[in-house]
Every structure is written in structure tokens, then in C-alpha cells.
């Protein structure tokens, strides 16, 4: 079993999502990034023992309970390797939350850091595919969409998946501030 943790930004980016879904369908991406609400991941998804699921989810939920709502500045839509994403500006509070969660999970459950957790780039994924031509075309279609300058971090998510594969996660718990 796998767990994923993030911030729900779905309602704040609906215009972008509608355009991205149209592009996603037109280009027939292998795996849609819209099986979950639009979000900012706080850590790479990670495997757990099923026997620890509820305890780990409670630990994450308890940590989320300590977070006050805050603003996140949006940088821009960019292409990074085989991904098109909305990149967030550097944010000390996001870094602290990510660090704290990684630290808690490592110390309490021995959940190690993924290489991407070491220098996490906060973002909202729009498209991801091994076909670079599709990714380039999607980027060309979406890059002119007007983004809000800031979004609010006020709903925190925990998702689960049996396999950890893209498109198999579902929201298990949502914590609104």
C-alpha cells in the first residue's frame, strides 16, 4: 500500500484544469493527471505496511492539525523533463511542512526520503508522459493560460493506493482549515 500527501488547490485552479482536461483528451495521454483533485504534493508517495496504515494516517492528520492556512505564490507553467506543471515560488513554510513530514515519517516509521524529497520542487502537475512530443504539444497549448498570483493552502489531503501507480490513488482523508 502507498500513501500520498498534499494540499488541495482544485477550486482555485478550475480554469486551468478545464483547459488542461481538453488538452489531455485531445492528445490522448496514457495516464491522466486528473484522477485526483489538483494539488501540491508535499512528498513523493511512499510504500507502507497495511498494518500501519491507520497509525500513519493519524500521525499525518495530527501534524496537519497544527498548520494554519497560508498563501502560496505561483511562479509559472513550465515543462520539466517529461512533465508540464504549475511551479510554485520558493516558500519557507512549504519547505518547513515538507521537512517536518519527512522527519516525522523517517523517525517514527523509518520511511526514507526519495531522491526527489531532498530538493522538492513544489508544483501542480498538469501532464506527464514518456512521449516528449505529446508533452511539448501540451505545454504549447497550456502555457498561455492566465494563472492567479497566489493560492491558499487551507485543505490538506491524504491519499492511498494499493499499487502506487499513477492514476490509482484516491483521497482517503481531507482536512480543511
Coordinates of C-alpha atoms in Angstrom, one line a residue, residues 14 22 24 39 43 82 89 101-102 112 128 138 144 155 158-159:
X14 CA -10.5 25.3 -12.1
X22 CA -9.4 19.4 -23.0
X24 CA -5.3 15.9 -22.1
X39 CA -2.9 19.6 -5.7
X43 CA 6.3 14.4 -0.5
X82 CA 8.6 14.8 -19.3
X89 CA 7.6 30.1 -5.9
X101 CA 6.6 15.5 7.5
X102 CA 9.7 13.8 6.1
X112 CA 13.1 7.0 4.0
X128 CA 3.1 13.6 -17.6
X138 CA 0.6 20.1 -24.3
X144 CA -0.7 31.0 -22.2
X155 CA -7.2 22.0 2.7
X158 CA -4.0 12.1 2.4
X159 CA -4.4 9.7 -0.5

